[in-house]
């Protein structure tokens, strides 16, 4: 298979308007959630990204009908699912395939699923997912073949206090609880926008999910759920990526189809660094405008669960701060190995020191220079593209398959903002 990479000639400010796509981390949960009903669901505003394509493949493999309608909506008919075995190679291609566990348990009371693939940013265990499913009455075994086997003669409500805040475990248990008999109370839950989006989708299917976005979620299980139509929220992380890219290239960008309240931690940090961030609505869309005309001031970042600064934007922010007028610090509290982009930024002349893989100190330099770079994961890839856009001269960003997993039409969107970026094949 031919290799592909991005060739970027940096130094130009991003200027103009960009429209944000549907949220990846909501989409990869809502597509599996659609099988909780034996009906048809129509999903609008799904991003055309690799992770969505993989889930489409998996749903077809288990017997669902998945097609795109006029108007680019995904139509999922889950009435003829033929198996509760989800063990194809595609399942290990992505992390979020584990949402099929909650959906299958909720719908069929059983599921054999391959454990999700590895990931460079951390071990990413699923012990909280398993804890929640067992509390709902499922028996769960993980075999030496890395297949998780779940059986639940009777899914019943439960009170579950998560040992730590987990987006995946909160959503996965919510899916199963939506069809469990009785009341489930989830405490110490994730409050990310995509958690709320999944809860809203479930309620459109006739579920009773209350309190998503707060510390306690109450779910009254339903015997049956029905199909529905639903539009995915805009992607909080893509929005933040473009906000940071605008500031990092000393540009002036209007980012449309956003939800400003989801971006408060990012807006605050960019303003603290000296960027101008304005919110507004043009009568149809909310937008955020980011303008930066000076060298950024140094800031300190601590990644936290929502509404704190998102870990998924820690890597793009690191690139931005490599040219700040002083020393910035970053404390990554969510994942134990999320600094793989640092060695690549050093190749561009960045001055960054890392301690215990949880802290980094960034001494601002005047400018980055172009270099050959390798993405190690999705958001590291985004951070390297931002660094290449900032850098003087040409950079090549390799392993962009990671980037294709989470950003829709990224090079086209950046080109429209004046970036000199080309997707190369060879
Ligand atoms: C989701 O991953 C996102 N992925 C990640 O985005 C995001 O970084 C993360 O939430 C945090 O916001 C999707 O939504 C598909 P967690 P998830 O469970 O659910 C530990 C991206 O770039 N943990 O909130 O896997 C875990 O190891 C991706 O879009 C356990 O120990 O994250 C981590 O240290 C990257 N046991 C912390 O909790 C568990 O059972 C937070 O993980 C579950 C999690």
PDB file of C-alpha atoms in Angstrom, residues 92-95 115-124 402 405:
ATOM      1  CA  UNK A  92      -8.976  -3.970  17.347  1.00  0.00           C
ATOM      2  CA  UNK A  93      -8.377  -1.137  14.885  1.00  0.00           C
ATOM      3  CA  UNK A  94      -9.956   1.394  17.199  1.00  0.00           C
ATOM      4  CA  UNK A  95     -10.550   2.037  20.878  1.00  0.00           C
ATOM      5  CA  UNK A 115     -10.545  -6.275  23.473  1.00  0.00           C
ATOM      6  CA  UNK A 116      -9.743  -2.911  21.854  1.00  0.00           C
ATOM      7  CA  UNK A 117      -6.327  -2.387  20.281  1.00  0.00           C
ATOM      8  CA  UNK A 118      -3.296  -0.922  22.043  1.00  0.00           C
ATOM      9  CA  UNK A 119      -2.600   2.753  22.229  1.00  0.00           C
ATOM     10  CA  UNK A 120       0.612   4.687  22.671  1.00  0.00           C
ATOM     11  CA  UNK A 121      -0.807   7.326  25.047  1.00  0.00           C
ATOM     12  CA  UNK A 122      -1.317   4.885  27.870  1.00  0.00           C
ATOM     13  CA  UNK A 123      -2.448   1.439  29.023  1.00  0.00           C
ATOM     14  CA  UNK A 124      -6.098   2.489  28.845  1.00  0.00           C
ATOM     15  CA  UNK A 402      -3.580   8.452  12.712  1.00  0.00           C
ATOM     16  CA  UNK A 405      -8.985   8.715  12.252  1.00  0.00           C
TER      17      UNK A 405
END
